JSON list of C-alpha atoms in Angstrom, two decimals:
[
{"chain": "A", "resi": 4, "resn": "UNK", "atom": "CA", "xyz": [-82.60, 140.16, 148.59]},
{"chain": "A", "resi": 5, "resn": "UNK", "atom": "CA", "xyz": [-83.37, 141.91, 151.23]},
{"chain": "A", "resi": 6, "resn": "UNK", "atom": "CA", "xyz": [-86.36, 143.33, 151.70]},
{"chain": "A", "resi": 7, "resn": "UNK", "atom": "CA", "xyz": [-86.68, 145.43, 155.55]},
{"chain": "A", "resi": 8, "resn": "UNK", "atom": "CA", "xyz": [-88.27, 148.27, 156.81]},
{"chain": "A", "resi": 9, "resn": "UNK", "atom": "CA", "xyz": [-86.10, 151.56, 157.03]},
{"chain": "A", "resi": 10, "resn": "UNK", "atom": "CA", "xyz": [-85.81, 155.42, 158.18]},
{"chain": "A", "resi": 11, "resn": "UNK", "atom": "CA", "xyz": [-84.37, 158.16, 156.06]},
{"chain": "A", "resi": 12, "resn": "UNK", "atom": "CA", "xyz": [-83.65, 162.32, 157.95]},
{"chain": "A", "resi": 13, "resn": "UNK", "atom": "CA", "xyz": [-82.89, 165.01, 156.22]},
{"chain": "A", "resi": 14, "resn": "UNK", "atom": "CA", "xyz": [-82.40, 167.96, 157.65]},
{"chain": "A", "resi": 15, "resn": "UNK", "atom": "CA", "xyz": [-84.56, 171.08, 156.25]},
{"chain": "A", "resi": 16, "resn": "UNK", "atom": "CA", "xyz": [-84.90, 174.74, 157.73]},
{"chain": "A", "resi": 17, "resn": "UNK", "atom": "CA", "xyz": [-82.34, 172.95, 160.59]},
{"chain": "A", "resi": 18, "resn": "UNK", "atom": "CA", "xyz": [-84.74, 171.12, 161.39]},
{"chain": "A", "resi": 19, "resn": "UNK", "atom": "CA", "xyz": [-84.55, 166.91, 161.19]},
{"chain": "A", "resi": 20, "resn": "UNK", "atom": "CA", "xyz": [-87.58, 165.72, 159.56]},
{"chain": "A", "resi": 21, "resn": "UNK", "atom": "CA", "xyz": [-87.14, 161.33, 159.65]},
{"chain": "A", "resi": 22, "resn": "UNK", "atom": "CA", "xyz": [-89.07, 159.17, 155.98]},
{"chain": "A", "resi": 23, "resn": "UNK", "atom": "CA", "xyz": [-90.01, 156.34, 156.48]},
{"chain": "A", "resi": 24, "resn": "UNK", "atom": "CA", "xyz": [-89.27, 153.88, 153.40]},
{"chain": "A", "resi": 25, "resn": "UNK", "atom": "CA", "xyz": [-88.50, 150.16, 152.15]},
{"chain": "A", "resi": 26, "resn": "UNK", "atom": "CA", "xyz": [-85.03, 149.72, 151.63]},
{"chain": "A", "resi": 27, "resn": "UNK", "atom": "CA", "xyz": [-84.11, 146.85, 149.18]},
{"chain": "A", "resi": 28, "resn": "UNK", "atom": "CA", "xyz": [-80.80, 145.22, 149.51]},
{"chain": "A", "resi": 29, "resn": "UNK", "atom": "CA", "xyz": [-79.46, 143.07, 146.69]},
{"chain": "A", "resi": 30, "resn": "UNK", "atom": "CA", "xyz": [-77.24, 140.06, 147.30]},
{"chain": "A", "resi": 31, "resn": "UNK", "atom": "CA", "xyz": [-74.56, 137.90, 145.27]},
{"chain": "A", "resi": 32, "resn": "UNK", "atom": "CA", "xyz": [-73.36, 135.22, 147.19]},
{"chain": "A", "resi": 33, "resn": "UNK", "atom": "CA", "xyz": [-74.37, 136.75, 150.23]},
{"chain": "A", "resi": 34, "resn": "UNK", "atom": "CA", "xyz": [-72.48, 139.81, 150.04]},
{"chain": "A", "resi": 35, "resn": "UNK", "atom": "CA", "xyz": [-74.80, 143.15, 149.78]},
{"chain": "A", "resi": 36, "resn": "UNK", "atom": "CA", "xyz": [-74.00, 144.83, 146.39]},
{"chain": "A", "resi": 37, "resn": "UNK", "atom": "CA", "xyz": [-76.32, 147.36, 145.77]},
{"chain": "A", "resi": 38, "resn": "UNK", "atom": "CA", "xyz": [-78.84, 149.14, 147.55]},
{"chain": "A", "resi": 39, "resn": "UNK", "atom": "CA", "xyz": [-82.70, 151.23, 147.18]},
{"chain": "A", "resi": 40, "resn": "UNK", "atom": "CA", "xyz": [-84.96, 153.13, 149.51]},
{"chain": "A", "resi": 41, "resn": "UNK", "atom": "CA", "xyz": [-88.18, 153.94, 148.97]},
{"chain": "A", "resi": 42, "resn": "UNK", "atom": "CA", "xyz": [-90.13, 156.58, 151.17]},
{"chain": "A", "resi": 43, "resn": "UNK", "atom": "CA", "xyz": [-93.60, 155.01, 152.05]},
{"chain": "A", "resi": 44, "resn": "UNK", "atom": "CA", "xyz": [-95.41, 158.05, 152.72]},
{"chain": "A", "resi": 45, "resn": "UNK", "atom": "CA", "xyz": [-98.28, 158.33, 155.64]},
{"chain": "A", "resi": 46, "resn": "UNK", "atom": "CA", "xyz": [-101.16, 159.19, 152.21]},
{"chain": "A", "resi": 47, "resn": "UNK", "atom": "CA", "xyz": [-99.15, 157.62, 149.10]},
{"chain": "A", "resi": 48, "resn": "UNK", "atom": "CA", "xyz": [-100.84, 158.76, 145.60]},
{"chain": "A", "resi": 49, "resn": "UNK", "atom": "CA", "xyz": [-101.53, 155.96, 143.32]},
{"chain": "A", "resi": 50, "resn": "UNK", "atom": "CA", "xyz": [-97.90, 157.42, 141.29]},
{"chain": "A", "resi": 51, "resn": "UNK", "atom": "CA", "xyz": [-96.65, 156.70, 144.62]},
{"chain": "A", "resi": 52, "resn": "UNK", "atom": "CA", "xyz": [-97.81, 152.83, 144.83]},
{"chain": "A", "resi": 53, "resn": "UNK", "atom": "CA", "xyz": [-97.05, 152.83, 140.85]},
{"chain": "A", "resi": 54, "resn": "UNK", "atom": "CA", "xyz": [-93.06, 153.75, 141.17]},
{"chain": "A", "resi": 55, "resn": "UNK", "atom": "CA", "xyz": [-92.84, 151.39, 144.71]},
{"chain": "A", "resi": 56, "resn": "UNK", "atom": "CA", "xyz": [-94.24, 148.96, 142.01]},
{"chain": "A", "resi": 57, "resn": "UNK", "atom": "CA", "xyz": [-91.80, 149.13, 139.17]},
{"chain": "A", "resi": 58, "resn": "UNK", "atom": "CA", "xyz": [-88.33, 148.73, 141.72]},
{"chain": "A", "resi": 59, "resn": "UNK", "atom": "CA", "xyz": [-89.87, 146.07, 143.66]},
{"chain": "A", "resi": 60, "resn": "UNK", "atom": "CA", "xyz": [-90.54, 143.97, 140.56]},
{"chain": "A", "resi": 61, "resn": "UNK", "atom": "CA", "xyz": [-87.36, 145.12, 138.89]},
{"chain": "A", "resi": 62, "resn": "UNK", "atom": "CA", "xyz": [-85.05, 144.51, 142.00]},
{"chain": "A", "resi": 63, "resn": "UNK", "atom": "CA", "xyz": [-87.52, 140.66, 142.04]},
{"chain": "A", "resi": 64, "resn": "UNK", "atom": "CA", "xyz": [-85.95, 140.43, 138.47]},
{"chain": "A", "resi": 65, "resn": "UNK", "atom": "CA", "xyz": [-82.94, 141.36, 138.54]},
{"chain": "A", "resi": 66, "resn": "UNK", "atom": "CA", "xyz": [-83.02, 138.42, 142.06]},
{"chain": "A", "resi": 67, "resn": "UNK", "atom": "CA", "xyz": [-84.52, 136.08, 139.10]},
{"chain": "A", "resi": 68, "resn": "UNK", "atom": "CA", "xyz": [-81.52, 137.41, 136.45]},
{"chain": "A", "resi": 69, "resn": "UNK", "atom": "CA", "xyz": [-83.98, 138.57, 134.30]},
{"chain": "A", "resi": 70, "resn": "UNK", "atom": "CA", "xyz": [-84.32, 141.85, 132.37]},
{"chain": "A", "resi": 71, "resn": "UNK", "atom": "CA", "xyz": [-87.39, 143.12, 133.82]},
{"chain": "A", "resi": 72, "resn": "UNK", "atom": "CA", "xyz": [-88.77, 143.02, 130.09]},
{"chain": "A", "resi": 73, "resn": "UNK", "atom": "CA", "xyz": [-88.68, 140.11, 129.65]},
{"chain": "A", "resi": 74, "resn": "UNK", "atom": "CA", "xyz": [-91.27, 138.73, 132.49]},
{"chain": "A", "resi": 75, "resn": "UNK", "atom": "CA", "xyz": [-93.79, 141.80, 131.40]},
{"chain": "A", "resi": 76, "resn": "UNK", "atom": "CA", "xyz": [-97.28, 139.93, 130.34]},
{"chain": "A", "resi": 77, "resn": "UNK", "atom": "CA", "xyz": [-96.76, 139.22, 126.41]},
{"chain": "A", "resi": 78, "resn": "UNK", "atom": "CA", "xyz": [-92.86, 139.56, 126.35]},
{"chain": "A", "resi": 79, "resn": "UNK", "atom": "CA", "xyz": [-91.39, 137.12, 123.82]}
]
């Protein structure tokens, strides 16, 4: 799995706007199999932070072959 800083561009009302984010690339046997982009705002909210934590947790669980519920504290 790779984590890289990435910029995405969107066109709003004819104007290009760039958004900074983290690109999560999941790999199997050295080949990319999935990508997920998480926006990183200049003034993130607590909800933004929680969303990023959940997505990073899911990616790390996937990397280790575990269901994300299996790795929660207190899970059976």
